[in-house]
Amino acid sequence: RRPARRPARRPVRRPAQRQARHHRHRRLCALFTRSGKMNPELLQQVAAVAMMAVEKQLDSELDKMENLNEDDFARIRRGRIEQMKEAALEKEQWRRNDHGTLTMVSDQKDFFDSCKKSKRLVCLFYRDANKWCDVLATHCQVLAEKHMECKFLKVNAEKSPFLVERLNVYMMPTLVCVKEGNVHVQLNGLDDIDPTGKFETASLEFVLHGCGMLDETPLVDKIMDRQDADDDDLDD
């Protein structure tokens, strides 16, 4: 008598987890579009890309964990230790390249040298006496301190006509996002963040994260946690 064949193991569906992620997506959109803040179309694109990436990575990791044994866990621990060592070396490299602050660039050579040394770079083109440039510079300084993985620069557009023409900067302020030495995204003015100019740093963090310039969103998460706490108080 032939033994019964064991049915193939099917991946476990996780509707509750998927529902939670989609709920967070909707809440993020509602949070940053309130009172007309941020461009709704750009926000939807940013949120969709960000949430799809997180969902894909989480599903992949959960699927892998279903059949792990002791050898697998030991290999994971060794890999994690190597990752921590590499991360420490990378952070030291960021410090040497002046990550962690909003740095003034005075000429095109410094700009292109920075683009070569840093994998991700956000450059603010500004003009003196423009209050919206000052507002954006303040937010960029906060993000520079919290996101060592990305270098933040600022360039006086009036004193850098070559860069302005080369990068087609036609509005103040403008954020030029560079990845791997190439212009990845260009945000002209404040329309893609908040046309009113009255926004929190978390709004800019959310947009830059969705563009792939920042790894995480601690400021956005803090707002979400605070909102969750307020909702819990209302439920009580």
GROMACS .gro file of C-alpha atoms in nm:
model
  236
    1ARG     CA    1   0.000   0.000   0.000
    2ARG     CA    2   0.146   0.335  -0.101
    3PRO     CA    3   0.159   0.597   0.177
    4ALA     CA    4  -0.067   0.892   0.135
    5ARG     CA    5   0.112   1.182  -0.024
    6ARG     CA    6   0.151   1.480   0.203
    7PRO     CA    7  -0.025   1.782   0.059
    8ALA     CA    8   0.194   2.075  -0.040
    9ARG     CA    9   0.215   2.341   0.223
   10ARG     CA   10   0.043   2.655   0.113
   11PRO     CA   11   0.155   2.994   0.237
   12VAL     CA   12  -0.049   3.126   0.525
   13ARG     CA   13  -0.264   3.424   0.439
   14ARG     CA   14  -0.257   3.707   0.685
   15PRO     CA   15  -0.570   3.914   0.622
   16ALA     CA   16  -0.547   4.091   0.958
   17GLN     CA   17  -0.192   4.211   0.892
   18ARG     CA   18  -0.278   4.322   0.540
   19GLN     CA   19  -0.584   4.505   0.668
   20ALA     CA   20  -0.372   4.682   0.932
   21ARG     CA   21  -0.119   4.798   0.671
   22HIS     CA   22  -0.390   4.923   0.437
   23HIS     CA   23  -0.558   5.099   0.730
   24ARG     CA   24  -0.228   5.274   0.809
   25HIS     CA   25  -0.200   5.377   0.442
   26ARG     CA   26  -0.543   5.540   0.450
   27ARG     CA   27  -0.471   5.712   0.780
   28LEU     CA   28  -0.145   5.856   0.652
   29CYS     CA   29  -0.321   5.998   0.348
   30ALA     CA   30  -0.596   6.147   0.563
   31LEU     CA   31  -0.343   6.288   0.809
   32PHE     CA   32  -0.138   6.481   0.555
   33THR     CA   33  -0.422   6.593   0.327
   34ARG     CA   34  -0.615   6.748   0.613
   35SER     CA   35  -0.682   7.122   0.569
   36GLY     CA   36  -0.560   7.106   0.211
   37LYS     CA   37  -0.207   7.006   0.303
   38MET     CA   38   0.011   6.850   0.038
   39ASN     CA   39  -0.066   6.762  -0.322
   40PRO     CA   40  -0.321   6.474  -0.299
   41GLU     CA   41  -0.207   6.309  -0.624
   42LEU     CA   42   0.160   6.308  -0.527
   43LEU     CA   43   0.067   6.193  -0.177
   44GLN     CA   44  -0.126   5.896  -0.311
   45GLN     CA   45   0.168   5.796  -0.532
   46VAL     CA   46   0.419   5.835  -0.250
   47ALA     CA   47   0.205   5.645  -0.002
   48ALA     CA   48   0.132   5.364  -0.248
   49VAL     CA   49   0.500   5.312  -0.333
   50ALA     CA   50   0.607   5.323   0.031
   51MET     CA   51   0.336   5.086   0.156
   52MET     CA   52   0.385   4.839  -0.130
   53ALA     CA   53   0.756   4.818  -0.054
   54VAL     CA   54   0.692   4.762   0.317
   55GLU     CA   55   0.422   4.504   0.250
   56LYS     CA   56   0.635   4.311   0.003
   57GLN     CA   57   0.931   4.299   0.240
   58LEU     CA   58   0.720   4.199   0.540
   59ASP     CA   59   0.539   3.922   0.351
   60SER     CA   60   0.872   3.787   0.226
   61GLU     CA   61   1.022   3.779   0.575
   62LEU     CA   62   0.714   3.614   0.728
   63ASP     CA   63   0.713   3.344   0.459
   64LYS     CA   64   1.078   3.266   0.524
   65MET     CA   65   1.025   3.231   0.898
   66GLU     CA   66   0.768   2.955   0.862
   67ASN     CA   67   1.026   2.679   0.800
   68LEU     CA   68   1.333   2.797   0.993
   69ASN     CA   69   1.541   2.561   1.206
   70GLU     CA   70   1.825   2.615   1.457
   71ASP     CA   71   2.091   2.632   1.185
   72ASP     CA   72   1.886   2.893   1.003
   73PHE     CA   73   1.857   3.106   1.317
   74ALA     CA   74   2.233   3.078   1.379
   75ARG     CA   75   2.300   3.190   1.022
   76ILE     CA   76   2.060   3.480   1.067
   77ARG     CA   77   2.240   3.587   1.386
   78ARG     CA   78   2.577   3.581   1.209
   79GLY     CA   79   2.433   3.779   0.921
   80ARG     CA   80   2.283   4.031   1.161
   81ILE     CA   81   2.619   4.083   1.331
   82GLU     CA   82   2.784   4.148   0.994
   83GLN     CA   83   2.510   4.392   0.903
   84MET     CA   84   2.564   4.581   1.229
   85LYS     CA   85   2.938   4.606   1.157
   86GLU     CA   86   2.874   4.731   0.804
   87ALA     CA   87   2.616   4.981   0.933
   88ALA     CA   88   2.867   5.118   1.185
   89LEU     CA   89   3.129   5.162   0.913
   90GLU     CA   90   2.874   5.329   0.687
   91LYS     CA   91   2.772   5.575   0.959
   92GLU     CA   92   3.135   5.666   1.014
   93GLN     CA   93   3.169   5.729   0.641
   94TRP     CA   94   2.861   5.953   0.654
   95ARG     CA   95   3.016   6.158   0.935
   96ARG     CA   96   3.336   6.205   0.736
   97ASN     CA   97   3.124   6.329   0.442
   98ASP     CA   98   2.950   6.587   0.665
   99HIS     CA   99   2.615   6.411   0.685
  100GLY     CA  100   2.396   6.518   0.975
  101THR     CA  101   2.368   6.889   0.900
  102LEU     CA  102   2.243   7.124   0.630
  103THR     CA  103   2.566   7.225   0.456
  104MET     CA  104   2.614   7.539   0.250
  105VAL     CA  105   2.772   7.481  -0.094
  106SER     CA  106   2.934   7.780  -0.259
  107ASP     CA  107   3.043   7.645  -0.599
  108GLN     CA  108   2.960   7.376  -0.851
  109LYS     CA  109   3.273   7.169  -0.775
  110ASP     CA  110   3.165   7.117  -0.414
  111PHE     CA  111   2.817   7.021  -0.530
  112PHE     CA  112   2.934   6.756  -0.777
  113ASP     CA  113   3.195   6.624  -0.532
  114SER     CA  114   2.920   6.576  -0.273
  115CYS     CA  115   2.704   6.393  -0.529
  116LYS     CA  116   2.990   6.151  -0.593
  117LYS     CA  117   3.063   6.086  -0.226
  118SER     CA  118   2.703   6.042  -0.107
  119LYS     CA  119   2.461   5.786  -0.248
  120ARG     CA  120   2.162   6.001  -0.153
  121LEU     CA  121   2.162   6.379  -0.146
  122VAL     CA  122   1.894   6.647  -0.112
  123CYS     CA  123   1.992   6.998  -0.220
  124LEU     CA  124   1.785   7.305  -0.136
  125PHE     CA  125   1.813   7.588  -0.389
  126TYR     CA  126   1.714   7.912  -0.220
  127ARG     CA  127   1.713   8.288  -0.258
  128ASP     CA  128   1.778   8.542   0.015
  129ALA     CA  129   1.476   8.728   0.155
  130ASN     CA  130   1.239   8.450   0.044
  131LYS     CA  131   1.050   8.340   0.355
  132TRP     CA  132   0.945   8.005   0.206
  133CYS     CA  133   1.309   7.922   0.144
  134ASP     CA  134   1.374   7.991   0.511
  135VAL     CA  135   1.083   7.768   0.612
  136LEU     CA  136   1.208   7.479   0.400
  137ALA     CA  137   1.566   7.529   0.520
  138THR     CA  138   1.449   7.490   0.880
  139HIS     CA  139   1.275   7.161   0.800
  140CYS     CA  140   1.578   7.037   0.605
  141GLN     CA  141   1.805   7.107   0.901
  142VAL     CA  142   1.584   6.896   1.128
  143LEU     CA  143   1.576   6.610   0.878
  144ALA     CA  144   1.952   6.628   0.822
  145GLU     CA  145   2.008   6.572   1.194
  146LYS     CA  146   1.767   6.279   1.210
  147HIS     CA  147   1.859   6.108   0.881
  148MET     CA  148   2.231   6.044   0.855
  149GLU     CA  149   2.172   5.822   0.552
  150CYS     CA  150   2.106   6.126   0.333
  151LYS     CA  151   2.324   6.434   0.284
  152PHE     CA  152   2.150   6.773   0.287
  153LEU     CA  153   2.293   7.075   0.105
  154LYS     CA  154   2.176   7.427   0.034
  155VAL     CA  155   2.279   7.646  -0.259
  156ASN     CA  156   2.220   8.017  -0.311
  157ALA     CA  157   2.060   8.019  -0.655
  158GLU     CA  158   2.162   8.378  -0.731
  159LYS     CA  159   2.528   8.294  -0.674
  160SER     CA  160   2.521   7.964  -0.865
  161PRO     CA  161   2.382   8.039  -1.214
  162PHE     CA  162   2.560   7.740  -1.369
  163LEU     CA  163   2.391   7.489  -1.136
  164VAL     CA  164   2.056   7.663  -1.174
  165GLU     CA  165   2.074   7.633  -1.552
  166ARG     CA  166   2.223   7.283  -1.551
  167LEU     CA  167   1.953   7.146  -1.321
  168ASN     CA  168   1.671   7.357  -1.469
  169VAL     CA  169   1.585   7.522  -1.139
  170TYR     CA  170   1.316   7.781  -1.215
  171MET     CA  171   1.128   7.825  -0.887
  172MET     CA  172   1.227   7.912  -0.531
  173PRO     CA  173   1.258   7.712  -0.323
  174THR     CA  174   1.346   7.393  -0.508
  175LEU     CA  175   1.462   7.059  -0.370
  176VAL     CA  176   1.682   6.853  -0.601
  177CYS     CA  177   1.706   6.489  -0.492
  178VAL     CA  178   2.011   6.300  -0.620
  179LYS     CA  179   2.059   5.921  -0.604
  180GLU     CA  180   2.377   5.748  -0.718
  181GLY     CA  181   2.497   6.068  -0.887
  182ASN     CA  182   2.179   6.127  -1.091
  183VAL     CA  183   1.884   6.357  -1.035
  184HIS     CA  184   1.607   6.132  -0.904
  185VAL     CA  185   1.328   6.376  -0.815
  186GLN     CA  186   1.292   6.753  -0.827
  187LEU     CA  187   1.036   6.931  -0.607
  188ASN     CA  188   0.972   7.281  -0.741
  189GLY     CA  189   0.817   7.518  -0.490
  190LEU     CA  190   0.596   7.388  -0.209
  191ASP     CA  191   0.300   7.252  -0.407
  192ASP     CA  192   0.415   6.890  -0.370
  193ILE     CA  193   0.454   6.932   0.007
  194ASP     CA  194   0.203   7.192   0.123
  195PRO     CA  195   0.104   7.496  -0.088
  196THR     CA  196   0.023   7.698   0.224
  197GLY     CA  197   0.375   7.660   0.362
  198LYS     CA  198   0.226   7.578   0.704
  199PHE     CA  199   0.341   7.219   0.747
  200GLU     CA  200   0.532   7.008   0.995
  201THR     CA  201   0.871   6.855   0.923
  202ALA     CA  202   0.696   6.517   0.916
  203SER     CA  203   0.521   6.616   0.591
  204LEU     CA  204   0.855   6.671   0.417
  205GLU     CA  205   0.992   6.353   0.573
  206PHE     CA  206   0.695   6.158   0.439
  207VAL     CA  207   0.748   6.287   0.084
  208LEU     CA  208   1.125   6.227   0.081
  209HIS     CA  209   1.078   5.878   0.224
  210GLY     CA  210   0.828   5.797  -0.048
  211CYS     CA  211   1.081   5.920  -0.305
  212GLY     CA  212   1.339   5.675  -0.167
  213MET     CA  213   1.563   5.941  -0.015
  214LEU     CA  214   1.509   5.846   0.351
  215ASP     CA  215   1.510   5.500   0.510
  216GLU     CA  216   1.253   5.553   0.784
  217THR     CA  217   0.993   5.803   0.907
  218PRO     CA  218   1.043   5.860   1.283
  219LEU     CA  219   0.864   6.196   1.279
  220VAL     CA  220   0.564   6.054   1.095
  221ASP     CA  221   0.558   5.753   1.329
  222LYS     CA  222   0.560   5.986   1.629
  223ILE     CA  223   0.254   6.168   1.498
  224MET     CA  224   0.079   5.839   1.429
  225ASP     CA  225   0.158   5.710   1.779
  226ARG     CA  226   0.026   6.032   1.931
  227GLN     CA  227  -0.291   6.003   1.726
  228ASP     CA  228  -0.332   5.638   1.830
  229ALA     CA  229  -0.300   5.742   2.195
  230ASP     CA  230  -0.565   6.012   2.147
  231ASP     CA  231  -0.797   5.760   1.982
  232ASP     CA  232  -0.747   5.519   2.274
  233ASP     CA  233  -0.835   5.796   2.521
  234LEU     CA  234  -1.154   5.866   2.329
  235ASP     CA  235  -1.245   5.496   2.332
  236ASP     CA  236  -1.196   5.484   2.709
   0.00000   0.00000   0.00000
